[in-house]
Short mmCIF file of C-alpha atoms and ligand atoms in Angstrom, two decimals:
data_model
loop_
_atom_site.label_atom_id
_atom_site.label_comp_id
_atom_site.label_asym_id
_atom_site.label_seq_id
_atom_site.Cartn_x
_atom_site.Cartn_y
_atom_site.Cartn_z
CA UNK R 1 158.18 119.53 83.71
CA UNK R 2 158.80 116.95 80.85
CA UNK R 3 162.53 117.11 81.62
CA UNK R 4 161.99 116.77 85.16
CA UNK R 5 163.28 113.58 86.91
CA UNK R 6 160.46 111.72 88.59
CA UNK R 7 161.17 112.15 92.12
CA UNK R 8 161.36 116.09 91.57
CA UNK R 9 158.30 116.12 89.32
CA UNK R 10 156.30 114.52 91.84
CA UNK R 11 157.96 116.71 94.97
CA UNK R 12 157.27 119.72 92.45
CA UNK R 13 153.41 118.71 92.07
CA UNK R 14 152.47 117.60 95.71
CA UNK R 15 153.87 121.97 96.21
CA UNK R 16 151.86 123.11 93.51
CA UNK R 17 148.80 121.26 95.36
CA UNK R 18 149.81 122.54 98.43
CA UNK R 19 150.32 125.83 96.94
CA UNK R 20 147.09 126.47 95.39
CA UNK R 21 148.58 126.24 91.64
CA UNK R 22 146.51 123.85 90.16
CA UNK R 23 142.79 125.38 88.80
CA UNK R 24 140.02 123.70 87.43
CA UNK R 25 138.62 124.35 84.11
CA UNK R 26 135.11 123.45 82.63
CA UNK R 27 134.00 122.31 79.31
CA UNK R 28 130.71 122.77 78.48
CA UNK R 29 128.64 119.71 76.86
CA UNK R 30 125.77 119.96 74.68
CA UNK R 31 122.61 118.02 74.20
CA UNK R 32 121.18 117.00 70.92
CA UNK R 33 119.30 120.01 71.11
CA UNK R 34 122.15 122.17 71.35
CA UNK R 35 121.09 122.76 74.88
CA UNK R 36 124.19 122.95 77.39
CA UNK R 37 123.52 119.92 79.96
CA UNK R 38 127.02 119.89 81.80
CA UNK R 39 130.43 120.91 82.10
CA UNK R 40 133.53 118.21 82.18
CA UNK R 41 136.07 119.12 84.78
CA UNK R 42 139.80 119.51 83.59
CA UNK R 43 142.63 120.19 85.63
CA UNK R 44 145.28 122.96 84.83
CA UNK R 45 148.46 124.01 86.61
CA UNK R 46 149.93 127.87 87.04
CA UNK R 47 153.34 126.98 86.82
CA UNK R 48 155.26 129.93 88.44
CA UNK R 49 157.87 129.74 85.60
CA UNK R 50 156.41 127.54 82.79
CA UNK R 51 152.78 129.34 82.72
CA UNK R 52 149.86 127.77 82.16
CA UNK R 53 150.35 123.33 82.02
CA UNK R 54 147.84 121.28 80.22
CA UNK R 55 147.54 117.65 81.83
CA UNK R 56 149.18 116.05 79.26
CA UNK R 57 152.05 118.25 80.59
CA UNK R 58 152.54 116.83 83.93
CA UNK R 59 149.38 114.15 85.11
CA UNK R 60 151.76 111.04 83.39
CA UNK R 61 154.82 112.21 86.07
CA UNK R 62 151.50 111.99 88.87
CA UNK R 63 150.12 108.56 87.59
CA UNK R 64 153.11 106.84 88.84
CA UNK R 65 152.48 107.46 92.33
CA UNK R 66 149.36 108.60 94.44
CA UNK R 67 149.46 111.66 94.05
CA UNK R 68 147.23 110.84 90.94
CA UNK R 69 144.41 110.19 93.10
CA UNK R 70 145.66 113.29 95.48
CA UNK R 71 145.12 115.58 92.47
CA UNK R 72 141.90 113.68 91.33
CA UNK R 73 139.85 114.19 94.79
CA UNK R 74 141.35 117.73 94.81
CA UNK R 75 139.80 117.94 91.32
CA UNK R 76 136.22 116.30 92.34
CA UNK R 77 136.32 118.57 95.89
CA UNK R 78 136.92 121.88 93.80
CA UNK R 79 134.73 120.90 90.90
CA UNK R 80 131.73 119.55 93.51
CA UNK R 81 132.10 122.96 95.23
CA UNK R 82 131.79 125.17 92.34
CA UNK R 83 128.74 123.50 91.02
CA UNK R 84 127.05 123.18 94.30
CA UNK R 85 126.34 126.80 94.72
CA UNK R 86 125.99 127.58 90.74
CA UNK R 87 123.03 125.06 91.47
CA UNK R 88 121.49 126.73 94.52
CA UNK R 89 121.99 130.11 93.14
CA UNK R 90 119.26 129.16 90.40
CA UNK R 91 121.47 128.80 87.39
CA UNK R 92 120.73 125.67 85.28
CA UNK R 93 121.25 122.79 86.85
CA UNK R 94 124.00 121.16 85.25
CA UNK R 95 125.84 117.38 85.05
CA UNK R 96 129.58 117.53 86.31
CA UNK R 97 131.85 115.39 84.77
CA UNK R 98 134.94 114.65 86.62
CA UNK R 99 138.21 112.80 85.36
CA UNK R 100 139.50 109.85 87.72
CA UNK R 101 142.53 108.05 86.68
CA UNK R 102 142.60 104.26 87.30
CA UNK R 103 144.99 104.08 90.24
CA UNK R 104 142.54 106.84 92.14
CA UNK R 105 139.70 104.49 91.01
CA UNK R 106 141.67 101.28 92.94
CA UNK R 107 141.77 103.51 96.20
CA UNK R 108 140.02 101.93 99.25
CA UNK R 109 138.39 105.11 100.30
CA UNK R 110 137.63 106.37 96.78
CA UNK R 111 133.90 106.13 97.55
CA UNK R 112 133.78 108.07 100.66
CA UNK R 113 136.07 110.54 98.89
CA UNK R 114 133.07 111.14 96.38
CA UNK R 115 130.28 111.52 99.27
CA UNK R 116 132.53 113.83 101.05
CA UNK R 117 133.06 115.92 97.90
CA UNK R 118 128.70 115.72 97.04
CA UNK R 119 128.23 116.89 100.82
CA UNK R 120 130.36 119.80 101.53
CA UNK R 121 129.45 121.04 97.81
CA UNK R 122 126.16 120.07 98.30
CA UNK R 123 125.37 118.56 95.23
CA UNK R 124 123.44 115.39 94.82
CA UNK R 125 124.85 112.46 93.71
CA UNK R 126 122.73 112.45 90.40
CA UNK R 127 124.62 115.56 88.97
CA UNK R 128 128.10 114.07 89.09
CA UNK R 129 129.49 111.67 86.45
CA UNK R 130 132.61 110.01 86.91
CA UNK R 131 134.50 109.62 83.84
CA UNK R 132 136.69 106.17 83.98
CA UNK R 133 139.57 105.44 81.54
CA UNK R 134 139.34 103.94 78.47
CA UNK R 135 143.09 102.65 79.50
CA UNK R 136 141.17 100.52 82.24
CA UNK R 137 142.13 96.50 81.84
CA UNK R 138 139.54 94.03 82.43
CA UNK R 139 141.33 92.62 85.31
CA UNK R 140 141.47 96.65 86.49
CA UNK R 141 137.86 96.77 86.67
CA UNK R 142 137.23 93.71 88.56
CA UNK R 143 139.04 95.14 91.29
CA UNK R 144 136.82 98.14 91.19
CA UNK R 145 133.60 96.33 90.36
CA UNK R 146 132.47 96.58 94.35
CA UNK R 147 132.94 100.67 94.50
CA UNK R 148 131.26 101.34 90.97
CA UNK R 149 128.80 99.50 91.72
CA UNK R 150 128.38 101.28 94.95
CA UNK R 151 128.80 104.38 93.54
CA UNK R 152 126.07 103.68 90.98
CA UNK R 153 123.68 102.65 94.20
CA UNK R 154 124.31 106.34 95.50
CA UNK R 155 123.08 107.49 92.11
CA UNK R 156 126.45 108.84 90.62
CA UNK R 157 126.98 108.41 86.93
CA UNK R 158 129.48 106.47 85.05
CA UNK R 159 131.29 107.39 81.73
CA UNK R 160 133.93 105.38 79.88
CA UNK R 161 135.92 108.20 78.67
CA UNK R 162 137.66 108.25 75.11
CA UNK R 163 135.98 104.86 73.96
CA UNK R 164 137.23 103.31 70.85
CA UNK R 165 141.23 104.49 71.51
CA UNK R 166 142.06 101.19 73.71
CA UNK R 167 141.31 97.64 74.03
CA UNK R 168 138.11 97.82 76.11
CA UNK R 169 134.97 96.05 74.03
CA UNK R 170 131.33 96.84 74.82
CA UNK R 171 130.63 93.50 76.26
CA UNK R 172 133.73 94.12 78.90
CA UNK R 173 132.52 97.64 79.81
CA UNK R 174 128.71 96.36 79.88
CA UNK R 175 129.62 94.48 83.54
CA UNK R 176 129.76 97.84 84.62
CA UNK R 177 126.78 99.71 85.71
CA UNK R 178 127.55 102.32 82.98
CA UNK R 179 125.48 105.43 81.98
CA UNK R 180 127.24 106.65 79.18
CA UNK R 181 130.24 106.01 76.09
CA UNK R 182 131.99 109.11 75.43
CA UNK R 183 133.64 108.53 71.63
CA UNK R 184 136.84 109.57 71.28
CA UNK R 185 138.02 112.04 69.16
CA UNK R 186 139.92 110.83 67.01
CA UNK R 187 136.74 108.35 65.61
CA UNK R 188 134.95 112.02 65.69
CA UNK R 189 137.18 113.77 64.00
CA UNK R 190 137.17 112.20 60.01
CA UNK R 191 133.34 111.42 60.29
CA UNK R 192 132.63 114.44 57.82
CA UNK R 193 135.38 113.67 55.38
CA UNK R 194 135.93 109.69 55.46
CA UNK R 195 132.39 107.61 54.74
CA UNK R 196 134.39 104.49 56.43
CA UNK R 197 135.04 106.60 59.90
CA UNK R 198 131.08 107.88 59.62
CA UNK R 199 130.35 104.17 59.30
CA UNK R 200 132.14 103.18 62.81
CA UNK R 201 131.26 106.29 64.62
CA UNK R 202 127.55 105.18 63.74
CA UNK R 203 127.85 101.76 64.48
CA UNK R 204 129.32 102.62 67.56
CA UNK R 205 126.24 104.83 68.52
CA UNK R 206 123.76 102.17 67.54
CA UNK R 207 125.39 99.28 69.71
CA UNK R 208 126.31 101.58 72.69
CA UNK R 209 122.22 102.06 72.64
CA UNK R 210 121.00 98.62 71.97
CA UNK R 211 123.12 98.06 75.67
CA UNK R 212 121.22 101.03 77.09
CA UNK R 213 123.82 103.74 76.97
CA UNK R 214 123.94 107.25 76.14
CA UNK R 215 126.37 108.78 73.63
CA UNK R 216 128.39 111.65 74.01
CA UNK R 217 131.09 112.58 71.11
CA UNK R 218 134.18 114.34 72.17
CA UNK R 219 135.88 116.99 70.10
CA UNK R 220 133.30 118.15 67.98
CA UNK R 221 134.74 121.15 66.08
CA UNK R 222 132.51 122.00 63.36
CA UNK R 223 129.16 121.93 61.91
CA UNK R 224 129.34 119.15 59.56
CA UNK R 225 130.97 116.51 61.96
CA UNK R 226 127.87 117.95 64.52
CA UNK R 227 125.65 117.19 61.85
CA UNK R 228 126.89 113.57 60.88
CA UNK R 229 126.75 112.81 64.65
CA UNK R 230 123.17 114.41 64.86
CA UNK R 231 122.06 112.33 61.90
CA UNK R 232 122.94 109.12 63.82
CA UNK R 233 121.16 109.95 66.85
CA UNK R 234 124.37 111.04 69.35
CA UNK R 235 122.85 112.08 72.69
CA UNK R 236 125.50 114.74 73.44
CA UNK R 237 128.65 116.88 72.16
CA UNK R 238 131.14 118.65 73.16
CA UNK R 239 133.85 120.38 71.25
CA UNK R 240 135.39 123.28 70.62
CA UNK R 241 132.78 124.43 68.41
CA UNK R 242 130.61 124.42 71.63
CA UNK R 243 133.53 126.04 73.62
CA UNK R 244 136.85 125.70 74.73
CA UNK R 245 137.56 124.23 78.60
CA UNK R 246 137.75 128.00 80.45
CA UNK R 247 138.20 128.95 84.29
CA UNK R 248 135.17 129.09 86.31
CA UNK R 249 134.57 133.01 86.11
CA UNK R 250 134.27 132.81 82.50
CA UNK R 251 131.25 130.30 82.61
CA UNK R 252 129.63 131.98 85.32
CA UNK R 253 129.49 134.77 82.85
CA UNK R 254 127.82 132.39 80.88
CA UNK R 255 125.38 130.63 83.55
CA UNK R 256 124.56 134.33 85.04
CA UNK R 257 123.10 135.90 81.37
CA UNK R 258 119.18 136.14 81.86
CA UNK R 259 118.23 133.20 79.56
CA UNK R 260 120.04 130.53 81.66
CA UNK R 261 118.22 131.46 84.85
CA UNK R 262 114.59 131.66 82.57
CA UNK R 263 115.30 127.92 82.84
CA UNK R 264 113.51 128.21 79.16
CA UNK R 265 115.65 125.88 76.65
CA UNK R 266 118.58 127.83 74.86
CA UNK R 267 120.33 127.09 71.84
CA UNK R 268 122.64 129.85 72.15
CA UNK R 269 126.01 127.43 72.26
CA UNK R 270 124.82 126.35 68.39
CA UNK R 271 123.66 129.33 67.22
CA UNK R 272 126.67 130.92 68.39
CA UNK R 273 128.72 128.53 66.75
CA UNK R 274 126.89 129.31 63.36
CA UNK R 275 125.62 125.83 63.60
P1 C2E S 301 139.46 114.01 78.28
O1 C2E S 301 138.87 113.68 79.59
O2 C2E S 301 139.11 113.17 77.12
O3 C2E S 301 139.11 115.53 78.03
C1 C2E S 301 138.94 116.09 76.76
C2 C2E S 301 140.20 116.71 76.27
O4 C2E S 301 140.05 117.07 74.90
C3 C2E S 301 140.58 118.01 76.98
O5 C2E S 301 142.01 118.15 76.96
C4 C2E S 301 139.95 119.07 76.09
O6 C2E S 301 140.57 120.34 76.20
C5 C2E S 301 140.22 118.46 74.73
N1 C2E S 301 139.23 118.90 73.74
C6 C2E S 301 137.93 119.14 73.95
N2 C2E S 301 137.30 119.48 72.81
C7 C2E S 301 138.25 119.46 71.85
C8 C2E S 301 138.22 119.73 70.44
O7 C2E S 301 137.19 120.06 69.83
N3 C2E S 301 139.40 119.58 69.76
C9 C2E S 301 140.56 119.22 70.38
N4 C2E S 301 141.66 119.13 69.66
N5 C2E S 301 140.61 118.96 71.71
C10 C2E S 301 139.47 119.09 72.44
P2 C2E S 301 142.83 118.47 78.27
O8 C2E S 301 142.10 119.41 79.15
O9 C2E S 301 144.21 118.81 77.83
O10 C2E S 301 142.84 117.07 79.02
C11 C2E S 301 143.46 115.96 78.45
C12 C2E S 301 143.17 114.72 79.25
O11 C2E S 301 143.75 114.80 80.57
C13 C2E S 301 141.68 114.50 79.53
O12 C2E S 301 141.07 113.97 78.38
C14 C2E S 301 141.75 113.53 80.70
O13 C2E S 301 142.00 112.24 80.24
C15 C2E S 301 142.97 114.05 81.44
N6 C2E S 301 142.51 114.90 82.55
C16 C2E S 301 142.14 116.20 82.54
N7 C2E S 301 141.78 116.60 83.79
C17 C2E S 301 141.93 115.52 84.59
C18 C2E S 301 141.73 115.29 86.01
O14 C2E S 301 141.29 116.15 86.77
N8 C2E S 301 142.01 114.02 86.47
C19 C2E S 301 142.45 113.02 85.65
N9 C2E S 301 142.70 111.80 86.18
N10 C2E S 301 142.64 113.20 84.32
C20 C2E S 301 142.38 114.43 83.81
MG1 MG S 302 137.08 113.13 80.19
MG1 MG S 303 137.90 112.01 76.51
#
């Protein structure tokens, strides 16, 4: 795909979607408790020939065009109707997060695109979280001030994704009704050996909830970095040490074992991970 011209990488993807090669995957998210609260929808793509893409491998060919925002509502339809009936099957109820790339966020329709993917997967509103780039410019999210903040109204929530990579500040991002920060990994992943990088990722926490936010770290992937984070009070993780993004049968395996529909509270993600 790399090598691809644009015009035939795009061609090639608007096929695959047509074609039923793209998949969803899930990452599961913890809570401080080591109790799974949600899974983060992330997109994959059979190749035919190239086997199994990662977005990195093909989304920056889509971002120059629409079919960004045709992949991203395929995404949020696919990922809405999966968790739907996990929901009303008694499983856990769980947050979905969901990945939308600025230029989908800029689309007219983009908030009728997220009612239509709630109803037919019937899921409410309050289970979804939109994740929104950290890439975003301030001038970006003044355009899309008017359908975040309608989105918020419907009772959506909104993530800044990989916070601390780019040149958004908390005081930009805090026009936004925002729920939560998700810290990037690469401010997660020296916290256990560099005192300087434990410093930030703290300070980070502690501002994000002086402006009301929740925390989530991303790419948590072992016990000492989850135990730095725990020690300054981050709301959520997720990480490989919690589990790797995996196709939907594999975490219905998960939701389905007996302790996730006891509704009791599980630690089984931490104590599987040793933690
Ligand atoms: P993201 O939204 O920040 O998602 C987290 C990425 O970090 C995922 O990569 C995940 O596999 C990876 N990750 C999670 N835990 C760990 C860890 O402990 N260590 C390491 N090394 N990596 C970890 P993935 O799936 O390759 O996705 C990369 C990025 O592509 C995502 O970053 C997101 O920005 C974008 N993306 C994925 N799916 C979609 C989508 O449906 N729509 C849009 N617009 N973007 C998407
Ligand atoms: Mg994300
Ligand atoms: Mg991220």
């Amino acid at each position: 795909m790399v090598a691809m011209p644009i015009d035939g990488c795009l061609r090639r993807l608007s096929r695959a979607l047509e074609d039923d090669e793209l998949n969803v995957f899930y990452q599961p998210q913890v809570d401080s408790s080591g109790l799974l609260q949600g899974l983060e929808a992330l997109v994959r793509w059979h190749h035919p020939e190239d086997g199994l893409l990662v977005p990195d491998q093909f989304l920056p060919c889509a971002e120059s065009s629409d079919v960004i925002s045709e992949i991203g509502d395929w995404v949020l339809r696919t990922a809405c109707a999966q968790l739907g009936p996990w929901q009303s099957a008694g499983y856990r109820p769980l947050r979905l997060g969901v990945n939308l790339a600025s230029r989908h966020l800029s689309q007219p329709d983009l908030v009728s695109q997220v009612e239509q993917a709630l109803a037919a997967g019937g899921l409410s509103a309050g289970w979804l979280d939109l994740e929104l780039p950290e890439t975003l410019t301030r001038r970006a999210i003044e355009k899309i001030f008017g359908s975040l903040h309608e989105l918020a109204a419907l009772g959506v929530g909104l993530s800044i994704d990989d916070f601390g990579t780019g040149q958004l500040s908390l005081s930009d991002i805090r026009r936004i009704p925002l729920d939560n920060l998700k810290v990037d990994r690469s401010l997660v992943c020296n916290v256990a050996g560099d005192p300087n990088s434990a410093a930030l990722a703290g300070a980070t926490i502690a501002m994000a909830h002086e402006t009301g936010l929740n925390v989530v770290a991303e790419g948590v992937e072992n016990a000492d970095q989850h135990a730095i984070l725990l020690g300054n009070d981050c709301d959520g993780m997720q990480g490989y040490l919690f589990g790797r993004p995996a196709p939907a049968y594999e975490i219905e395996d998960l939701l389905s074992g007996e302790k996730y529909l006891s509704g009791e509270p599980d630690r089984s993600l931490v104590q599987a991970a040793g933690v």
